[in-house]
Short mmCIF file of C-alpha atoms and ligand atoms in Angstrom, two decimals:
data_model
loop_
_atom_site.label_atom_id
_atom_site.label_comp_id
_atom_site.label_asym_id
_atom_site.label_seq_id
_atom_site.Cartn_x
_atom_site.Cartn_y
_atom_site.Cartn_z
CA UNK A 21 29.57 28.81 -35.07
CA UNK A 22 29.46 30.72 -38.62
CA UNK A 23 30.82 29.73 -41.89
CA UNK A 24 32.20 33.27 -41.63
CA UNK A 25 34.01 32.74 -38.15
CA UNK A 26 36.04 30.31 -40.21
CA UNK A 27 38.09 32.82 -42.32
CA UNK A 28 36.28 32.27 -45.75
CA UNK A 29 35.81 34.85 -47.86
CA UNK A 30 32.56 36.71 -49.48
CA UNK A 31 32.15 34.58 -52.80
CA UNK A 32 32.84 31.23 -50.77
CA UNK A 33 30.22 31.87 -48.22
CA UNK A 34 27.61 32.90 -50.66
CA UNK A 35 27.77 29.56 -52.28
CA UNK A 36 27.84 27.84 -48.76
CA UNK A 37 24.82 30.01 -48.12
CA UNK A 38 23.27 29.23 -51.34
CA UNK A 39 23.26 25.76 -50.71
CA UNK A 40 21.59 26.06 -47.27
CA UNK A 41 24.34 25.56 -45.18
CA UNK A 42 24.03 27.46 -42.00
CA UNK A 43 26.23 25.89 -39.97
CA UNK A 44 29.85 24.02 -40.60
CA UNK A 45 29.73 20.16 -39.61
CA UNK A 46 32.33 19.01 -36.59
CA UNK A 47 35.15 18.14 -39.46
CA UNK A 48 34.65 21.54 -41.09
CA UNK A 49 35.37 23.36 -37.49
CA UNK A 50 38.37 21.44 -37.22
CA UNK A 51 39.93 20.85 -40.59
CA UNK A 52 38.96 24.46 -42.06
CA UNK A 53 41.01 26.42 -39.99
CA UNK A 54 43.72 23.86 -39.90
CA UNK A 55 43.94 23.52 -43.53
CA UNK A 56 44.68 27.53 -43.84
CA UNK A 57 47.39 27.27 -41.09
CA UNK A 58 48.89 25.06 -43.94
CA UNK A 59 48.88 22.26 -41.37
CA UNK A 60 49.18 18.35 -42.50
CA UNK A 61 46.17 16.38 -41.57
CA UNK A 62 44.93 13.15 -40.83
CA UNK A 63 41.45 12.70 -40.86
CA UNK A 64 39.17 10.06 -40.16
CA UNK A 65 35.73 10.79 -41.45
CA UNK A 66 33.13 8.91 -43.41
CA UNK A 67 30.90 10.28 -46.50
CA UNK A 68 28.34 11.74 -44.96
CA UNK A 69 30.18 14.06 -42.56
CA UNK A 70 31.05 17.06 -44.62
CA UNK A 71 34.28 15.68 -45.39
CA UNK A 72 34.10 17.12 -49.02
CA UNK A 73 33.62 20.93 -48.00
CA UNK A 74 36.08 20.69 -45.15
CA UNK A 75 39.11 20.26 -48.04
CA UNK A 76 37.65 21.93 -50.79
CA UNK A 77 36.32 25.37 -48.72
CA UNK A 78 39.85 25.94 -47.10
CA UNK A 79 41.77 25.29 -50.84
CA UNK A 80 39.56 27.58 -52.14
CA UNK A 81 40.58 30.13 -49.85
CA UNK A 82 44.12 29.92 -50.23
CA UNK A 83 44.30 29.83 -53.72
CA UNK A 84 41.67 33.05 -53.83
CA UNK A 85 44.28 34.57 -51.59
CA UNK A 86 47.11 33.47 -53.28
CA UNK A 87 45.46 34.71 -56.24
CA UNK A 88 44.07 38.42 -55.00
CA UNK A 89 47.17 39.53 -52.41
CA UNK A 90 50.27 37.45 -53.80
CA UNK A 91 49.54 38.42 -56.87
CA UNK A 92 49.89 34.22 -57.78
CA UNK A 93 49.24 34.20 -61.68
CA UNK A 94 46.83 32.00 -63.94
CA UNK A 95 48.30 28.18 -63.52
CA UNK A 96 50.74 27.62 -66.06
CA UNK A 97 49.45 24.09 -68.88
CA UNK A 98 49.81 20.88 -67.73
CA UNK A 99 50.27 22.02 -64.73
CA UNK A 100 47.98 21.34 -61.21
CA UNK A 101 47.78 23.29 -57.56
CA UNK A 102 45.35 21.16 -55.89
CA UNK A 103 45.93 17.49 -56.46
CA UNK A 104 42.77 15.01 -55.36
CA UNK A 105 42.91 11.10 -55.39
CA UNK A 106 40.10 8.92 -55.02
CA UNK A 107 39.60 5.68 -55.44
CA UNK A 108 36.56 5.64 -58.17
CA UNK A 109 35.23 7.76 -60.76
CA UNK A 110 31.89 8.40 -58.96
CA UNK A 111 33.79 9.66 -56.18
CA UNK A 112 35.59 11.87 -58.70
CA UNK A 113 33.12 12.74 -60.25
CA UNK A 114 31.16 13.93 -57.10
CA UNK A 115 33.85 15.84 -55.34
CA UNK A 116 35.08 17.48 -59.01
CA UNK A 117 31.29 18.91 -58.88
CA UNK A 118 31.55 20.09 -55.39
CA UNK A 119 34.54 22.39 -56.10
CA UNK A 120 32.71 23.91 -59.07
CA UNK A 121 29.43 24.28 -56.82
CA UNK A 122 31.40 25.94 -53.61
CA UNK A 123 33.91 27.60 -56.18
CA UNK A 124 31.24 29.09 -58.35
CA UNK A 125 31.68 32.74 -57.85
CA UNK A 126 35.46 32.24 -58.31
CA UNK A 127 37.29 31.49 -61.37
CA UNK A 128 39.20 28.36 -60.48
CA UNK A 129 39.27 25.83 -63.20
CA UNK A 130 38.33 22.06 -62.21
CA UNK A 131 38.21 18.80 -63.49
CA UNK A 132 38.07 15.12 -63.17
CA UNK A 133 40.39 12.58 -64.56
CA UNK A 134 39.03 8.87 -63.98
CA UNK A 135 40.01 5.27 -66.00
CA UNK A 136 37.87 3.59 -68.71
CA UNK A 137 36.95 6.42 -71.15
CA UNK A 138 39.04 7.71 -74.13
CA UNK A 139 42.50 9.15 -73.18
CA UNK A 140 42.21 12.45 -75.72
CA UNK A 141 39.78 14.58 -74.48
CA UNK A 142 41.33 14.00 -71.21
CA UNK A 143 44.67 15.12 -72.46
CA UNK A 144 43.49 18.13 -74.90
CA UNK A 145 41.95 19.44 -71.55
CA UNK A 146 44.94 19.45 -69.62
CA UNK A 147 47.22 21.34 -72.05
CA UNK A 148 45.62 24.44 -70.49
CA UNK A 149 46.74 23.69 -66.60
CA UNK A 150 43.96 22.82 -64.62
CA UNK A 151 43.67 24.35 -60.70
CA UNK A 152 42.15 21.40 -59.08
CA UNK A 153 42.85 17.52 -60.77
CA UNK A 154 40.56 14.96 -59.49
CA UNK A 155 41.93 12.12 -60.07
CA UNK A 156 41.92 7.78 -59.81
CA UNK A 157 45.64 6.85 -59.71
CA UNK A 158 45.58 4.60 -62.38
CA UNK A 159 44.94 7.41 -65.26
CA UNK A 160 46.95 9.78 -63.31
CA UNK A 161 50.04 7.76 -63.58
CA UNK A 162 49.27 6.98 -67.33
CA UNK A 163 48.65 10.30 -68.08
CA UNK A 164 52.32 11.66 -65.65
CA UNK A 165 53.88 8.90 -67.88
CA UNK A 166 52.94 10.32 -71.38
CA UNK A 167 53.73 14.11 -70.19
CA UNK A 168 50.39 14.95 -70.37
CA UNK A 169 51.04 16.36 -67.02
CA UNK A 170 53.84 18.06 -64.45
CA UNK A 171 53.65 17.67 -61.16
CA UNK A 172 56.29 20.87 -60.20
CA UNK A 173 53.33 22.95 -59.34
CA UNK A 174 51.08 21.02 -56.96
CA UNK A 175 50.39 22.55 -53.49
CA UNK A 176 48.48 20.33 -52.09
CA UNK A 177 47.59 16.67 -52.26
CA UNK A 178 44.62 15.48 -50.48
CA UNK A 179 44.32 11.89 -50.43
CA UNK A 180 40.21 10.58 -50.37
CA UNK A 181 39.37 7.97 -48.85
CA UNK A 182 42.81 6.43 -48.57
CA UNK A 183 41.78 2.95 -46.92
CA UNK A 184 39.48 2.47 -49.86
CA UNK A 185 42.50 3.20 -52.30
CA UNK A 186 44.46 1.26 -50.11
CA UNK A 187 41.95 -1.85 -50.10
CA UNK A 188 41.69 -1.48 -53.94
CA UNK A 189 45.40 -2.21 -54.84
CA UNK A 190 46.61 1.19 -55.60
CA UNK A 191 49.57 1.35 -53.48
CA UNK A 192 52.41 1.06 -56.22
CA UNK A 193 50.31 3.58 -57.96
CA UNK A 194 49.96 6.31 -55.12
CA UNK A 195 53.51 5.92 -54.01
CA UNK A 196 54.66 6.18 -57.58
CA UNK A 197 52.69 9.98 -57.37
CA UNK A 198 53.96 10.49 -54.18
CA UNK A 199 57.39 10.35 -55.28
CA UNK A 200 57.09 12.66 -57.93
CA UNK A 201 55.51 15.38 -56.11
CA UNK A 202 57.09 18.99 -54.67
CA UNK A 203 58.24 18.05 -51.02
CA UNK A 204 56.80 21.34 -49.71
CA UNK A 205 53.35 20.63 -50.05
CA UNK A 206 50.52 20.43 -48.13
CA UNK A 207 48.97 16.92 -47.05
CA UNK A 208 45.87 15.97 -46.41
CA UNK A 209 44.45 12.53 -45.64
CA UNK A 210 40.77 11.57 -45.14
CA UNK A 211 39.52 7.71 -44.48
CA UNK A 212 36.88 6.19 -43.11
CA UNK A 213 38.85 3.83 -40.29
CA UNK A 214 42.74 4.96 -39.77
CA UNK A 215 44.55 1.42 -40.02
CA UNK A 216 48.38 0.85 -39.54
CA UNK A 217 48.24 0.66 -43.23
CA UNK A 218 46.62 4.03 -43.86
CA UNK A 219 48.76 5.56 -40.90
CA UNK A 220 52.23 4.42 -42.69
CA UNK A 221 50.48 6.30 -45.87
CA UNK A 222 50.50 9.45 -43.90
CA UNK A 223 54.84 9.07 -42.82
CA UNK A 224 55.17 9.98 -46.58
CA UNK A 225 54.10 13.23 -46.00
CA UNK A 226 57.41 15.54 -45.94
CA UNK A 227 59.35 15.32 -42.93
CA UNK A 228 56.57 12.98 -40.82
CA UNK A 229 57.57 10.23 -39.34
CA UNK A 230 56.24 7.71 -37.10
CA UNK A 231 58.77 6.81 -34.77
CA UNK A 232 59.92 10.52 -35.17
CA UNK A 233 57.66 12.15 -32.63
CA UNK A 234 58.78 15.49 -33.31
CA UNK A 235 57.95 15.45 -36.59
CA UNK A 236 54.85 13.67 -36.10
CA UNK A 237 53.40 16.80 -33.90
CA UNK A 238 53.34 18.62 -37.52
CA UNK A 239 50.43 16.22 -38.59
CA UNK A 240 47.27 16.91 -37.11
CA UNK A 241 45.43 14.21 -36.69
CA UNK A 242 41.53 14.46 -36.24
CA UNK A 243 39.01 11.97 -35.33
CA UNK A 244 35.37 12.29 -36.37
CA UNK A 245 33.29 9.79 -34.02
CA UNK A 246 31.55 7.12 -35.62
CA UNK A 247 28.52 8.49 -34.13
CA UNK A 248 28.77 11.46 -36.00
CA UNK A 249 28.72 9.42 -39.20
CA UNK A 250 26.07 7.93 -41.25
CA UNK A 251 25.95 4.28 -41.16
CA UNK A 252 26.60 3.77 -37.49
CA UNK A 253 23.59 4.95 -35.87
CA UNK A 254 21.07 4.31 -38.31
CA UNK A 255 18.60 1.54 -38.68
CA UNK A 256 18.07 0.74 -42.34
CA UNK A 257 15.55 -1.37 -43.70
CA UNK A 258 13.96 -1.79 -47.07
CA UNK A 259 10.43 -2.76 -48.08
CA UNK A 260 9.48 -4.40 -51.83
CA UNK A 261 6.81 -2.73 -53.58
CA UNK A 262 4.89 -2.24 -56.61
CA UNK A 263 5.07 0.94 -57.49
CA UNK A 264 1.62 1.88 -57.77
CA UNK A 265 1.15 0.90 -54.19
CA UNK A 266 3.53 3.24 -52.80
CA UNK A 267 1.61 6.17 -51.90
CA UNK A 268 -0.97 3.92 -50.08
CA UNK A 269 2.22 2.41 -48.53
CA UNK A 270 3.48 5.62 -47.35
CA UNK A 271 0.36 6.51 -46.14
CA UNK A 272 0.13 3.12 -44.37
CA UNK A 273 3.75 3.32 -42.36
CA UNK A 274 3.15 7.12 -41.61
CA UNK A 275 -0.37 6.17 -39.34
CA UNK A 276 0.52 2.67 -38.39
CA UNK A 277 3.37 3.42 -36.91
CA UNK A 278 2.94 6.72 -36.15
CA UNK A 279 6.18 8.14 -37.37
CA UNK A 280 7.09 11.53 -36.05
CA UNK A 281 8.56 12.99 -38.99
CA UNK A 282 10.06 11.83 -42.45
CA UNK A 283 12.03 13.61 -44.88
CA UNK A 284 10.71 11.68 -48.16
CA UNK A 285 12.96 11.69 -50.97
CA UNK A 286 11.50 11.55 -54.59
CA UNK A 287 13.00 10.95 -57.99
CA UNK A 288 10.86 13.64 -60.19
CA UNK A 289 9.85 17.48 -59.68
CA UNK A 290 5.94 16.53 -60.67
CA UNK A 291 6.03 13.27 -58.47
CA UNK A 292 6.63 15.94 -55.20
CA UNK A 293 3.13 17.66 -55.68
CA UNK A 294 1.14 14.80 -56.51
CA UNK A 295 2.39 12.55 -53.77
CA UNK A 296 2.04 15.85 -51.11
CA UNK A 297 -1.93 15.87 -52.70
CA UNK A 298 -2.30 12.03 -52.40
CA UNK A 299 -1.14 11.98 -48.56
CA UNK A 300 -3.73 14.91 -48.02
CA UNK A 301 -6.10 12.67 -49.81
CA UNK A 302 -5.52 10.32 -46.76
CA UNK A 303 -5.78 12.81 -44.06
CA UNK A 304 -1.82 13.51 -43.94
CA UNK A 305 -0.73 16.93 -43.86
CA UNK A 306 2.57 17.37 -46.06
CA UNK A 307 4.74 19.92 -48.30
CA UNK A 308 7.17 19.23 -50.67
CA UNK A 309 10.35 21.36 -51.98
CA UNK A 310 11.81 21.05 -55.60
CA UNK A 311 13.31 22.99 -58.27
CA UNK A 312 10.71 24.68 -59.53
CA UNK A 313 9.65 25.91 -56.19
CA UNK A 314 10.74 29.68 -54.67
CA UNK A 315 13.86 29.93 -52.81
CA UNK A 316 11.38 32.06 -50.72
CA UNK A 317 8.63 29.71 -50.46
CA UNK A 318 11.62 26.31 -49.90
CA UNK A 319 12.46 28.08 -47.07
CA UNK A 320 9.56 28.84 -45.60
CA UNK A 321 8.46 24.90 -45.93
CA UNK A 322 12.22 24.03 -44.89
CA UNK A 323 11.41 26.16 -41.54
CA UNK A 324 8.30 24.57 -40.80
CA UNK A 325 9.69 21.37 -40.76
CA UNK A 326 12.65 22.33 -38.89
CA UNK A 327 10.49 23.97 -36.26
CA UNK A 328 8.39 20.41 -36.28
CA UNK A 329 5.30 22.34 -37.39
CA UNK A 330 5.60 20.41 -40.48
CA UNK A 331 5.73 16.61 -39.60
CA UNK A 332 6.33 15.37 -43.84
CA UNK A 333 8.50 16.78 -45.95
CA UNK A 334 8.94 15.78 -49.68
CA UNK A 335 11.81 16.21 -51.15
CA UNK A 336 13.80 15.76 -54.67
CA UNK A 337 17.17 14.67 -54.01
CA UNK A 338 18.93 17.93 -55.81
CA UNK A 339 16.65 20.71 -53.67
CA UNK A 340 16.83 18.53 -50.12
CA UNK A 341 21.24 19.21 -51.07
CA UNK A 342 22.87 20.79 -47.91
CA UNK A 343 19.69 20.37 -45.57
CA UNK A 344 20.88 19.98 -42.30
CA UNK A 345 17.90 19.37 -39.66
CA UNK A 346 19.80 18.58 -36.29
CA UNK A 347 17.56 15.47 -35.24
CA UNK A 348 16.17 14.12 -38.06
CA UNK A 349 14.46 11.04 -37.11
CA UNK A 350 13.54 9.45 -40.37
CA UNK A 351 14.51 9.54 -44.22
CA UNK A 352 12.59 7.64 -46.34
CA UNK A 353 13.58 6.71 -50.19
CA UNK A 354 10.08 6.66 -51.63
CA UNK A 355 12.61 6.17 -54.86
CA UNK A 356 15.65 4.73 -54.80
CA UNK A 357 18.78 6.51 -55.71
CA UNK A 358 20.69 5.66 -59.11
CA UNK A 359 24.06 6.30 -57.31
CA UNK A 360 25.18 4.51 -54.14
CA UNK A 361 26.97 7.61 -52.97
CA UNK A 362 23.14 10.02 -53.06
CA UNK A 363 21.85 6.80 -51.20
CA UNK A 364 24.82 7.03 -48.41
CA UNK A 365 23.83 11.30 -48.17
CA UNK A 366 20.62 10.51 -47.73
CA UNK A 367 20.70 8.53 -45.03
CA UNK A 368 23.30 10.41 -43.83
CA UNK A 369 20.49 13.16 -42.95
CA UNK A 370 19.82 11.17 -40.18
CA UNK A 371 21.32 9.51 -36.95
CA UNK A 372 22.92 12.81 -36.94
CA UNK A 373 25.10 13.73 -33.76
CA UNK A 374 25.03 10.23 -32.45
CA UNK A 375 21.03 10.45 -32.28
CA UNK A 376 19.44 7.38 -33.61
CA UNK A 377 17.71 7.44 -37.21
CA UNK A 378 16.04 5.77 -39.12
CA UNK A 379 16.01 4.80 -43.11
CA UNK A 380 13.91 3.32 -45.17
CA UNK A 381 13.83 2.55 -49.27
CA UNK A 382 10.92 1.34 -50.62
CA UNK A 383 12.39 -0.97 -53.84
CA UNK A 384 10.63 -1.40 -56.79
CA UNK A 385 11.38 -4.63 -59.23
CA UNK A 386 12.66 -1.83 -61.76
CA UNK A 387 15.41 -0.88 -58.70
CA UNK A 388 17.12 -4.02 -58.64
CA UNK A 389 20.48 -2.79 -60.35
CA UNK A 390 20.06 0.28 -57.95
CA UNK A 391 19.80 -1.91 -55.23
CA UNK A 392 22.96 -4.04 -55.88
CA UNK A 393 25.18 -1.26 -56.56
CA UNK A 394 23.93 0.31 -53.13
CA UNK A 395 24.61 -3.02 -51.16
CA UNK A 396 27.66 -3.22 -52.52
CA UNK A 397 28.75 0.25 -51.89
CA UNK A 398 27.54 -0.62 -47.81
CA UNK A 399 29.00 -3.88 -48.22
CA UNK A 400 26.12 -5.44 -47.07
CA UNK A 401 22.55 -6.24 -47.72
CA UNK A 402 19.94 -3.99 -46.60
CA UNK A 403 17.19 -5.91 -44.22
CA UNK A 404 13.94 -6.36 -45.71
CA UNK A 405 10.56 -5.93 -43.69
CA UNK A 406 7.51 -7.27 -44.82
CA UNK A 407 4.37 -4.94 -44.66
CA UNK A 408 0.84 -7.01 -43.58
CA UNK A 409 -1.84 -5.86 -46.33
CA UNK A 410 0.90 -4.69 -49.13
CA UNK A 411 1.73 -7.86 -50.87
CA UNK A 412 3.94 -7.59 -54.05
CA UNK A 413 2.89 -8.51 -57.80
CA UNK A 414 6.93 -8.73 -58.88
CA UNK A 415 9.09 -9.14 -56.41
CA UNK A 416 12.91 -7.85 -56.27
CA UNK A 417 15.44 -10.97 -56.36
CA UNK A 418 18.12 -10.58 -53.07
CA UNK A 419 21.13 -8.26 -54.42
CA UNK A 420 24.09 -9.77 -55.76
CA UNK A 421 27.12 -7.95 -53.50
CA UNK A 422 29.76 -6.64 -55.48
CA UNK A 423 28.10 -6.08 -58.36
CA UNK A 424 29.85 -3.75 -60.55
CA UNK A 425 27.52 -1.05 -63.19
CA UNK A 426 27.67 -2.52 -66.76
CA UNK A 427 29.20 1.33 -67.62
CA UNK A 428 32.22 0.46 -64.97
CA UNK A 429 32.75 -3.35 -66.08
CA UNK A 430 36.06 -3.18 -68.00
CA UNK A 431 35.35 -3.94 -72.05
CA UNK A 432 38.23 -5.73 -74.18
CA UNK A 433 39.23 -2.36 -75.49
CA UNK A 434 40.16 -0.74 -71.84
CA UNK A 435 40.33 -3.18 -70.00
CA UNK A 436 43.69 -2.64 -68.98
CA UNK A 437 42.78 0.84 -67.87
CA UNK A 438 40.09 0.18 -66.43
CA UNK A 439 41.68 -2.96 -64.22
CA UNK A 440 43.60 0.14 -62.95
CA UNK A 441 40.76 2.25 -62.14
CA UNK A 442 38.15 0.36 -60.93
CA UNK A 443 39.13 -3.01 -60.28
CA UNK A 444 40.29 -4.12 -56.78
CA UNK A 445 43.21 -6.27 -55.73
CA UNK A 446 43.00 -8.75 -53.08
CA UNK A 447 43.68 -7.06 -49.29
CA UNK A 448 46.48 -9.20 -49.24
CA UNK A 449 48.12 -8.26 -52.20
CA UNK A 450 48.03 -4.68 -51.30
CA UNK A 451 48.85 -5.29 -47.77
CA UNK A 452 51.87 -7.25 -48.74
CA UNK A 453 52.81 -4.11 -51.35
CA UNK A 454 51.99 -1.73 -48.57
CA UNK A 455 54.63 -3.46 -46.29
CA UNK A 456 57.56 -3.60 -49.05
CA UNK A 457 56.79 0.18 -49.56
CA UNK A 458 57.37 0.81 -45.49
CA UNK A 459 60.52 -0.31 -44.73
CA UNK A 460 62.82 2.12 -46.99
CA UNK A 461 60.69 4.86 -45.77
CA UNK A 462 60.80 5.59 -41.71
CA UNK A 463 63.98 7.40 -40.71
P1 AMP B 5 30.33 14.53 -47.63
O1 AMP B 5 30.62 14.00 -46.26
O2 AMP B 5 31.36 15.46 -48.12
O3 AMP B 5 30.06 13.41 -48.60
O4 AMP B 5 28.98 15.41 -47.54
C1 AMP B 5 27.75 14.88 -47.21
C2 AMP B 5 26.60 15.83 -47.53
O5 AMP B 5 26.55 16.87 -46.56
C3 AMP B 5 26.66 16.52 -48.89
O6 AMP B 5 25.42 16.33 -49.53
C4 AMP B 5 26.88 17.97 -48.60
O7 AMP B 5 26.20 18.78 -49.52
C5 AMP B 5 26.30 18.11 -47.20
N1 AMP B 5 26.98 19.13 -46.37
C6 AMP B 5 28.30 19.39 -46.30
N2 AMP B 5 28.53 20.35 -45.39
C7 AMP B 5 27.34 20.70 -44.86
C8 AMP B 5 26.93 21.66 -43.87
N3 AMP B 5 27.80 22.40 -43.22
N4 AMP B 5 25.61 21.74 -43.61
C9 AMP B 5 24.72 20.96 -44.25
N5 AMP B 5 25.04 20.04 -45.18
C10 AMP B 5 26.33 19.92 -45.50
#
């Protein structure tokens, strides 16, 4: 099936194109069409699934339409259509990006509002109206309490990874939006598991109740296997190394073991070449694709190792965006990724369809933040395999889990915003908040 067959318009598909998307992930053939039926929706899906696209396409549709044959007008200031939670400012970041990459050739305006940076900017910026707010609860609800913002606009609310929000204490918070938003909107809910707690989220949604069956049939509700996600199928093991012995490494794994096919992902445009020229060196045929490369010649290598011609590709984590190779055996992090969320795409190439994969980082001692912050984004440590002949010179102490980026620890001067934003509350106390919430509201 085609992007096209989905209802999306010209300028949307180019930019699906663009990115190398040929074909829409199981979520996006469900929730896409769904989503412009102006259906309610219940999704559970993990990072790594297409999740992202399959809100952000469909939004962008209806607001292009709204905007070309209703003759909708520019969004009025301090005003929102499109209202997105998450739970962290990476994750708003990230998806805030997405809607300006797959909205490109469209004028929609976009932004992200997250904790534990300087209110003003934040605030000058939304005097203007802003079409889609990304947002963490925490500033949301400081910002909706200084009339910075009005809610009397919003069309949608998609909530982003809800059990995470859910897990992080912001309960009070999301029902506190919630309750000020228009009751005919549009609701959409994406989380990794779907747990009583996450369910109950979803009776808020105008008119849905659980015990209230036929309201309930409004809310679609669709399930994304496990074994179409990331983690589940893949095997994921990490090897220390110096970094000056990771070429020979490479080389090392890709004979010894005889590996199939890797995708290889590399940090720097200059590091691709060399690296393609030092496995050739060792008798290993390779290609790389990066920035500076042709879109002609990217695909060409892209189809070569598609068709299995080409057994190892290297790639640079922005130009390897959107691949989607069906059975991708192997990924391999010849560098590590700075954020935990690249790290989880990444791997996310592989294991694909249920199909077992394989992922492997090799961890310099200069990767050791990297490596905690993507431990404790899996919520566990990464299994370590020791190679015979490749001792290391400095080796990488075990990760500390939960280990929180000095730029996201909360300073004395925001710490009260930032306790909002990034700081979680115990399950219990959320689950306990979650259960005082339910009561008043099932009808
Ligand atoms: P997400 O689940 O939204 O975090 O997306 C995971 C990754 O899949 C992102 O890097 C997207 O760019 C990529 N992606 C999303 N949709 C597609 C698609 N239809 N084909 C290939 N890659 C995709």
């Amino acid at each position: 099936m085609s992007f096209a067959k989905l209802g999306l318009s010209t300028p949307i598909l180019n930019a699906v194109a663009e990115l190398g998307y040929t074909q829409p992930t199981s979520i996006q053939k469900q929730a896409i069409p769904a989503i412009l039926l102006d259906r309610n929706l219940l999704a559970a899906s993990q990072t790594g699934t297409g999740k992202t696209a399959s809100f952000v396409l469909p939004l962008l549709e209806k607001l292009y339409r709204n905007r070309r044959y209703a003759g909708q007008t520019k969004i009025r200031g301090k005003r929102v259509r499109i209202l997105v939670l998450t739970p962290t400012r990476e994750l708003a970041t990230q998806v805030e990006e997405s809607i300006a990459e797959y909205g490109k050739e469209l004028d929609f305006t976009s932004m992200a509002l997250y904790g534990g940076v300087d209110e003003a900017p934040q605030k000058e910026r939304l005097i203007e109206g802003v079409d889609f707010l990304v947002a963490t609860p925490g500033r949301l609800v400081d910002m909706v309490h200084q009339r910075a913002l009005h809610f009397d606009e919003v069309e949608t609310l998609v909530l982003d990874e809800a059990d995470r929000m859910l897990d992080m204490g912001f309960i009070d918070d999301i029902y506190n939006i919630i309750d000020r938003l228009p009751d005919d909107r549009q609701n959409l809910l994406f989380s990794a598991t779907l747990n009583d707690h996450v369910r109950n989220l979803s009776t808020t949604f105008s008119g849905v109740g659980m015990e209230n069956k036929e309201f309930y049939d409004d809310l679609l509700e669709i399930n994304i296997s496990p074994k179409e996600t990331s983690a589940s199928s893949i095997d994921q093991w990490l090897i220390t190394v110096d970094k000056d012995t990771k070429s020979a490494l490479l080389s090392h794994l890709i004979k010894e073991q005889e590996w199939d096919q890797a995708l290889i992902f590399i940090e720097k445009k200059h590091g691709a070449a060399k690296l393609v020229s030092q496995l050739e060196k060792r008798g290993i045929k390779a290609d790389c694709i990066h920035g500076d490369r042709s879109q002609s010649m990217r695909e060409k290598v892209l189809a070569s190792f598609k068709s299995g011609e080409l057994k190892y590709l290297v790639a640079t984590g922005v130009a390897a965006r959107g691949i989607d190779i069906g059975d991708l055996t192997r990924v391999v992090n010849y560098d590590l990724p700075f954020k935990p969320e690249e790290y989880i795409h990444r791997i996310g190439r592989t294991g694909r369809a249920g199909a077992a994969g394989e992922a492997i980082s090799f961890v310099a001692m200069g990767d050791f933040k990297n490596l905690c912050a993507i431990e404790s984004r899996l919520g566990h440590i990464v299994k370590r395999k020791e190679i015979e002949g490749f001792p290391v010179r400095k080796t990488v102490p075990v990760s500390i889990l939960n280990y929180v980026r000095k730029a996201n620890r909360p300073d004395a001067e925001n710490k009260q915003a930032q306790n909002k934003d990034t700081q979680p509350k115990s399950n219990k106390t959320a689950n306990a908040k979650t259960e005082k919430k339910r009561a008043p509201r099932h009808k």
